[in-house]
Amino acid sequence: MACPDAPVIDATASSDDFSAPLLAWYDRHHRHLPWRTPPAETKHGVLPDPYRVWLSEVMLQQTTVGAVQRYYLDFLDAWPTVDALAAAETEDVMRAWAGLGYYSRARNLKKCAEAVANDHAGRFPDTEAGLKALPGIGDYTAAAIAAIAFNRPAAVVDGNVERVVTRRAAMETPLPQAKPMIREIVANAVPDHRPGDFAQAMMDLGATICTPRRPACVLCPIGTDCAGRVLGEAERFPLKAAKIEKPTRQGAAFVAVRADGAVLLRKRPPRGLLGGMSEVPTSGWNARSDGVADASAAPFAAEWRSCGTIRHVFTHFTLELAVFRAGPVSRAGADGWWSGPADLPHEALPSVMKKAIEAAIPGATSKS
DNA sequence: AATCCGTGGGT
DNA sequence: TACCCAAGGAT
């Protein structure tokens, strides 16, 4: 590209080239994360294990770094390789994922591991297209794995990158309409050298400096090469489409307790809301309609006593769940299984279900 | 293309 | 309290 005699900064260094100051900043201020290979090593050609990159990236989809760390280490401990994960019981994977949310990720994680183990000899594809063909890997994750694990110049665009780019360009086009423009800008900015570090530098910048509220522009390595900062209104970007109001739904949950303290559980349908996860019996609420909110919807006749109401906020609706408890009951689980006090904390119970059980039996779902 | 899919922390 | 939103993907 550039001829050897050219000055370090010349006319070919367009205003789209902000990778150099960004990478210099990343060398000094990068975050230390368990799945990350630090720049001191990547500079010497050391690349992270694609399995670990993939595992972390899937967990990080719409999920904060703080929430992911413990799950990541637990998964790595239980299943150190993609072959180990492929050989695991799906139910064990769902249990390990419980509480992290977006449970289709866990189902696809298992499917993806099986595909890599069985169809790719246990090695992840090293191209964006190959990666994107796998379950649970979309545009972002394919680009991230390609860049970070295989050093390919992929345009990695996540929420952080969208914020950094729209602010730097003072982009008046709202999301998601602006996505193609953002992708193009990033594609033109990816350096031939260190594309993986560039991707992670953009995300670190968005997470620590170019934050959603009160960005620390005075500390930003991009400096005044940012229209949002120069205009004094970086925080106004990115513009977003108006959000829709989320409805509140009503329902009931039933905690049946046996004499030995076991609780009746059942399995939710494999797809949809909390798909494939476990639950206590509930009335038929969902995102679009209320369920019966009193004891008339109980799974069997018993002395159901009210334990109050819990509130849980999903992505697209709020649920108010009236919780009832009965016990000791002696009834063969028609449709589920009895989970004893030692097992209950390890069941594949989503947070809303733990919350309901806690309302009926305080402490019942807490581990050790 | 718009909708569906969790959860917890920050402000 | 209420709202924001986080390393998005599937349909």
Coordinates of C-alpha atoms (C1' of nucleotides) in Angstrom, one line a residue:
Chain A
M1 CA 0.0 0.0 0.0
A2 CA 2.1 2.9 1.3
C3 CA 5.6 3.2 -0.2
P4 CA 8.5 2.7 2.2
D5 CA 9.6 6.3 1.9
A6 CA 6.3 7.8 2.7
P7 CA 6.0 9.7 6.0
V8 CA 4.2 8.0 8.8
I9 CA 1.4 10.5 8.5
D10 CA 0.6 11.6 5.0
A11 CA -2.2 12.4 2.7
T12 CA -3.3 8.8 2.5
A13 CA -4.1 8.9 6.2
S14 CA -7.7 9.8 5.8
S15 CA -10.0 11.0 8.5
D16 CA -11.4 7.4 8.6
D17 CA -8.1 6.2 10.1
F18 CA -8.3 6.3 13.8
S19 CA -6.9 2.8 14.4
A20 CA -3.4 3.9 15.3
P21 CA -4.3 6.1 18.4
L22 CA -6.9 3.6 19.4
L23 CA -4.5 0.7 19.4
A24 CA -1.9 2.7 21.3
W25 CA -4.6 3.4 23.9
Y26 CA -5.6 -0.2 24.0
D27 CA -2.0 -1.3 24.7
R28 CA -2.0 0.8 27.8
H29 CA -5.6 0.7 29.0
H30 CA -7.1 -2.6 27.8
R31 CA -9.4 -4.5 30.2
H32 CA -8.1 -7.7 31.7
L33 CA -10.7 -10.4 31.0
P34 CA -10.4 -14.2 31.5
W35 CA -11.1 -15.0 27.8
R36 CA -8.7 -12.4 26.4
T37 CA -5.2 -12.7 25.2
P38 CA -3.5 -9.4 26.1
P39 CA -1.9 -7.2 23.4
A40 CA 1.6 -8.0 24.7
E41 CA 1.0 -11.5 23.5
T42 CA -1.0 -11.0 20.3
K43 CA 1.7 -8.7 19.1
H44 CA 4.0 -11.8 19.1
G45 CA 1.4 -13.8 17.1
V46 CA -0.2 -15.5 20.1
L47 CA -3.8 -16.1 19.4
P48 CA -6.5 -17.2 21.8
D49 CA -8.2 -20.6 21.7
P50 CA -11.2 -20.2 19.3
Y51 CA -13.3 -22.3 21.6
R52 CA -12.8 -19.8 24.4
V53 CA -13.4 -16.9 22.2
W54 CA -16.6 -18.4 20.9
L55 CA -17.8 -19.4 24.3
S56 CA -17.2 -15.9 25.7
E57 CA -18.8 -14.2 22.7
V58 CA -22.0 -16.2 22.8
M59 CA -22.3 -15.5 26.6
L60 CA -21.6 -11.8 26.0
Q61 CA -24.5 -11.4 23.5
Q62 CA -26.6 -8.7 25.1
T63 CA -25.1 -9.6 28.4
T64 CA -22.7 -7.6 30.6
V65 CA -19.1 -8.6 31.2
G66 CA -19.8 -8.7 35.0
A67 CA -22.6 -11.2 34.6
V68 CA -20.6 -13.4 32.2
Q69 CA -17.4 -14.0 34.1
R70 CA -18.6 -16.5 36.6
Y71 CA -20.5 -18.5 34.0
Y72 CA -17.6 -18.5 31.6
L73 CA -15.2 -19.9 34.2
D74 CA -17.7 -22.5 35.3
F75 CA -18.3 -23.6 31.7
L76 CA -14.6 -23.8 31.0
D77 CA -14.1 -25.8 34.1
A78 CA -16.9 -28.3 33.2
W79 CA -16.2 -28.4 29.5
P80 CA -12.6 -27.4 28.6
T81 CA -12.9 -28.1 24.9
V82 CA -15.5 -28.0 22.2
D83 CA -15.5 -31.8 22.1
A84 CA -16.2 -32.0 25.8
L85 CA -19.2 -29.6 25.4
A86 CA -20.4 -31.6 22.4
A87 CA -20.4 -34.7 24.5
A88 CA -22.2 -33.1 27.4
E89 CA -25.8 -33.7 28.3
T90 CA -28.0 -30.9 27.1
E91 CA -29.8 -30.8 30.5
D92 CA -26.5 -30.2 32.2
V93 CA -25.7 -27.3 29.8
M94 CA -29.2 -25.8 30.5
R95 CA -28.6 -26.0 34.2
A96 CA -25.2 -24.4 33.9
W97 CA -26.7 -21.6 31.8
A98 CA -29.7 -21.0 34.2
G99 CA -29.8 -17.3 35.3
L100 CA -27.9 -16.0 32.3
G101 CA -30.9 -15.4 30.2
Y102 CA -31.8 -15.7 26.5
Y103 CA -31.9 -19.5 26.7
S104 CA -31.9 -20.1 23.0
R105 CA -28.3 -19.2 23.3
A106 CA -27.7 -22.3 25.4
R107 CA -29.6 -24.6 23.1
N108 CA -27.7 -23.2 20.1
L109 CA -24.4 -23.4 22.0
K110 CA -24.8 -27.1 22.4
K111 CA -25.9 -27.5 18.7
C112 CA -22.9 -25.5 17.6
A113 CA -20.5 -27.5 19.7
E114 CA -21.9 -30.7 18.2
A115 CA -21.6 -29.3 14.6
V116 CA -18.0 -28.3 15.2
A117 CA -17.1 -31.6 16.8
N118 CA -18.9 -33.8 14.3
D119 CA -18.7 -31.9 11.0
H120 CA -15.5 -29.9 11.4
A121 CA -13.2 -32.3 13.3
G122 CA -13.4 -30.3 16.4
R123 CA -12.0 -27.1 14.9
F124 CA -13.9 -23.9 14.4
P125 CA -14.1 -22.5 10.8
D126 CA -11.6 -19.7 10.4
T127 CA -13.7 -17.5 8.1
E128 CA -16.7 -15.3 8.8
A129 CA -18.9 -17.2 6.3
G130 CA -18.0 -20.6 7.8
L131 CA -18.6 -19.3 11.3
K132 CA -21.9 -17.7 10.5
A133 CA -23.2 -21.0 9.2
L134 CA -23.1 -22.4 12.7
P135 CA -26.1 -22.2 15.1
G136 CA -26.1 -19.1 17.4
I137 CA -23.4 -17.3 15.4
G138 CA -24.6 -14.2 13.5
D139 CA -23.0 -11.2 11.9
Y140 CA -21.4 -9.9 15.1
T141 CA -20.1 -13.1 16.6
A142 CA -18.8 -14.4 13.3
A143 CA -16.8 -11.2 12.8
A144 CA -15.6 -11.2 16.4
I145 CA -14.3 -14.8 16.3
A146 CA -12.7 -14.3 12.9
A147 CA -10.9 -11.2 14.0
I148 CA -10.0 -12.2 17.6
A149 CA -9.2 -15.9 17.2
F150 CA -8.0 -15.9 13.5
N151 CA -6.7 -12.4 13.0
R152 CA -8.9 -11.8 10.0
P153 CA -9.8 -8.2 9.1
A154 CA -13.5 -8.5 9.9
A155 CA -15.7 -5.6 10.6
V156 CA -16.9 -6.2 14.2
V157 CA -19.9 -4.1 15.0
D158 CA -21.6 -4.4 18.4
G159 CA -23.5 -1.8 20.5
N160 CA -20.2 -0.3 21.7
V161 CA -18.9 0.2 18.2
E162 CA -22.2 1.6 17.0
R163 CA -22.0 4.2 19.8
V164 CA -18.4 5.1 19.1
V165 CA -18.9 5.4 15.3
T166 CA -22.2 7.4 15.4
R167 CA -20.7 9.8 17.9
R168 CA -17.5 10.3 15.9
A169 CA -19.5 11.0 12.8
A170 CA -22.3 12.9 14.6
M171 CA -24.6 10.6 12.7
E172 CA -28.2 11.9 12.5
T173 CA -29.5 8.7 11.0
P174 CA -31.2 6.6 13.8
L175 CA -30.6 3.0 14.6
P176 CA -31.2 0.4 13.2
Q177 CA -31.3 2.3 9.9
A178 CA -27.7 3.4 10.4
K179 CA -26.3 -0.1 10.7
P180 CA -25.2 -0.4 7.0
M181 CA -23.4 2.9 7.2
I182 CA -21.7 2.0 10.5
R183 CA -20.5 -1.3 9.1
E184 CA -19.0 0.4 6.1
I185 CA -17.1 2.9 8.2
V186 CA -15.8 0.1 10.4
A187 CA -14.8 -2.0 7.5
N188 CA -12.7 0.9 6.1
A189 CA -11.1 1.5 9.5
V190 CA -9.9 -2.1 10.3
P191 CA -6.1 -2.1 10.2
D192 CA -4.4 -4.9 8.3
H193 CA -2.3 -5.4 11.4
R194 CA -4.0 -6.4 14.7
P195 CA -7.6 -6.6 13.5
G196 CA -8.5 -8.6 16.7
D197 CA -7.0 -6.0 19.0
F198 CA -8.7 -3.3 17.0
A199 CA -12.1 -4.9 17.5
Q200 CA -11.5 -5.3 21.2
A201 CA -10.1 -1.8 21.5
M202 CA -13.3 -0.4 20.0
M203 CA -15.4 -2.3 22.5
D204 CA -13.2 -1.4 25.4
L205 CA -13.4 2.3 24.4
G206 CA -17.2 2.0 24.2
A207 CA -17.4 0.3 27.6
T208 CA -15.0 2.5 29.6
I209 CA -14.7 5.9 27.8
C210 CA -17.4 6.3 25.2
T211 CA -20.1 5.2 27.6
P212 CA -23.8 5.6 27.0
R213 CA -24.1 8.4 29.6
R214 CA -21.6 11.0 30.5
P215 CA -18.8 9.9 28.1
A216 CA -15.3 10.7 29.3
C217 CA -14.3 12.6 26.1
V218 CA -11.3 14.3 27.7
L219 CA -9.7 10.8 28.1
C220 CA -10.6 9.6 24.6
P221 CA -7.7 8.6 22.4
I222 CA -9.6 9.7 19.3
G223 CA -9.4 13.2 20.8
T224 CA -11.0 15.9 18.8
D225 CA -11.2 13.7 15.7
C226 CA -14.8 13.2 16.8
A227 CA -17.6 15.4 15.6
G228 CA -19.8 14.5 18.5
R229 CA -17.2 15.7 21.0
V230 CA -16.4 18.9 19.0
L231 CA -20.1 19.7 18.9
G232 CA -20.3 19.1 22.6
E233 CA -23.1 16.6 22.2
A234 CA -21.5 13.2 22.0
E235 CA -24.1 11.9 24.5
R236 CA -26.9 12.6 22.0
F237 CA -25.7 9.8 19.8
P238 CA -26.7 7.2 18.6
L239 CA -30.2 8.3 17.7
K240 CA -32.7 5.5 18.2
A241 CA -36.2 4.7 17.0
A242 CA -38.9 5.3 19.5
K243 CA -39.4 2.4 21.8
I244 CA -42.8 0.7 22.3
E245 CA -44.4 0.5 25.7
K246 CA -44.2 -2.9 27.4
P247 CA -47.4 -4.4 28.7
T248 CA -47.9 -5.9 32.1
R249 CA -49.2 -9.5 32.3
Q250 CA -50.8 -11.3 35.2
G251 CA -50.4 -15.0 36.1
A252 CA -50.0 -17.5 38.9
A253 CA -47.3 -19.9 40.0
F254 CA -47.8 -22.9 42.3
V255 CA -45.2 -24.3 44.6
A256 CA -46.2 -27.7 45.8
V257 CA -44.1 -29.0 48.7
R258 CA -43.8 -32.7 49.7
A259 CA -43.2 -33.8 53.3
D260 CA -39.5 -34.2 52.6
G261 CA -39.2 -30.7 51.3
A262 CA -39.2 -31.6 47.6
V263 CA -40.8 -29.2 45.1
L264 CA -42.8 -30.2 42.1
L265 CA -41.2 -29.0 38.8
R266 CA -41.9 -29.5 35.2
K267 CA -40.3 -28.8 31.9
R268 CA -41.2 -25.9 29.6
P269 CA -41.7 -26.4 25.9
P270 CA -38.4 -26.6 23.9
R271 CA -38.9 -23.2 22.2
G272 CA -40.2 -19.7 22.9
L273 CA -40.1 -17.9 26.3
L274 CA -37.8 -19.7 28.7
G275 CA -37.7 -22.5 26.2
G276 CA -36.3 -25.8 27.5
M277 CA -36.0 -24.5 31.0
S278 CA -37.6 -25.9 34.2
E279 CA -40.5 -24.2 36.1
V280 CA -43.0 -24.7 38.9
P281 CA -46.5 -25.2 37.5
T282 CA -48.0 -21.9 36.4
S283 CA -51.2 -20.7 34.8
G284 CA -51.1 -20.0 31.1
W285 CA -49.6 -16.6 31.0
N286 CA -47.4 -15.4 28.1
A287 CA -46.1 -12.2 26.6
R288 CA -49.4 -11.6 24.7
S289 CA -52.1 -12.6 27.2
D290 CA -52.8 -12.8 30.9
G291 CA -53.1 -16.1 32.7
V292 CA -55.5 -16.9 35.6
A293 CA -54.1 -15.1 38.6
D294 CA -55.7 -17.0 41.4
A295 CA -55.6 -20.5 42.8
S296 CA -58.3 -21.8 40.5
A297 CA -55.5 -22.6 38.0
A298 CA -53.7 -24.9 40.4
P299 CA -52.3 -28.2 39.0
F300 CA -54.3 -30.2 41.5
A301 CA -56.7 -29.6 44.4
A302 CA -55.0 -28.7 47.7
E303 CA -54.9 -26.0 50.3
W304 CA -53.1 -23.4 48.3
R305 CA -52.0 -20.5 50.4
S306 CA -51.1 -17.1 49.0
C307 CA -47.4 -16.1 49.3
G308 CA -47.8 -12.7 47.7
T309 CA -47.0 -11.4 44.2
I310 CA -43.6 -11.2 42.5
R311 CA -42.8 -8.9 39.6
H312 CA -40.4 -9.8 36.9
V313 CA -39.4 -7.7 33.9
F314 CA -38.7 -9.5 30.6
T315 CA -37.5 -7.8 27.5
H316 CA -40.9 -7.1 26.0
F317 CA -43.3 -7.4 28.9
T318 CA -43.6 -7.2 32.7
L319 CA -45.0 -10.2 34.6
E320 CA -46.9 -10.0 37.9
L321 CA -47.0 -13.5 39.3
A322 CA -49.2 -14.5 42.2
V323 CA -47.4 -17.2 44.1
F324 CA -49.2 -20.0 46.0
R325 CA -47.9 -22.7 48.2
A326 CA -49.4 -26.0 49.3
G327 CA -47.9 -28.7 51.5
P328 CA -47.1 -31.1 52.6
V329 CA -48.8 -32.7 49.7
S330 CA -48.6 -36.4 48.7
R331 CA -49.3 -36.8 45.1
A332 CA -47.4 -38.5 42.3
G333 CA -46.1 -35.9 40.0
A334 CA -48.4 -36.3 37.0
D335 CA -46.4 -34.2 34.7
G336 CA -43.1 -33.5 36.2
W337 CA -40.7 -34.5 38.9
W338 CA -40.0 -33.8 42.6
S339 CA -36.8 -31.9 43.2
G340 CA -35.4 -32.3 46.7
P341 CA -33.8 -29.5 48.7
A342 CA -30.3 -30.6 47.7
D343 CA -31.1 -30.6 44.0
L344 CA -33.3 -27.5 43.7
P345 CA -30.5 -25.0 43.6
H346 CA -28.9 -26.9 40.7
E347 CA -32.1 -27.2 38.5
A348 CA -32.4 -25.3 35.2
L349 CA -34.6 -22.7 36.8
P350 CA -34.7 -19.2 35.2
S351 CA -34.5 -16.3 37.5
V352 CA -38.3 -15.6 37.4
M353 CA -38.9 -19.2 38.7
K354 CA -36.3 -18.9 41.4
K355 CA -37.9 -15.7 42.4
A356 CA -41.3 -17.4 42.6
I357 CA -40.0 -20.4 44.6
E358 CA -38.2 -18.0 47.0
A359 CA -41.5 -16.2 47.7
A360 CA -42.9 -19.5 48.8
I361 CA -39.8 -21.1 50.5
P362 CA -37.2 -18.5 51.4
G363 CA -33.7 -19.8 50.7
A364 CA -34.8 -22.9 48.8
T365 CA -32.9 -22.1 45.6
S366 CA -29.7 -20.6 46.9
K367 CA -26.6 -22.7 46.3
S368 CA -24.5 -24.2 49.2
Chain B
dA1 C1' -38.5 -6.2 8.6
dA2 C1' -40.4 -6.4 12.9
dT3 C1' -40.8 -9.2 16.7
dC4 C1' -39.5 -12.3 20.1
dC5 C1' -36.2 -13.6 23.5
dG6 C1' -33.7 -12.6 30.2
dT7 C1' -31.4 -10.6 33.4
dG8 C1' -29.1 -7.5 36.6
dG9 C1' -26.6 -3.3 37.4
dG10 C1' -26.3 1.6 36.9
dT11 C1' -28.4 6.1 37.3
Chain C
dT1 C1' -39.2 4.4 40.9
dA2 C1' -38.6 4.1 36.3
dC3 C1' -35.8 3.7 32.7
dC4 C1' -31.6 2.5 30.2
dC5 C1' -29.2 -1.0 28.1
dA6 C1' -25.3 -4.9 27.6
dA7 C1' -19.6 -8.1 23.0
dG8 C1' -27.3 -10.1 19.2
dG9 C1' -29.6 -14.1 16.8
dA10 C1' -33.5 -16.5 14.9
dT11 C1' -37.6 -16.2 12.5

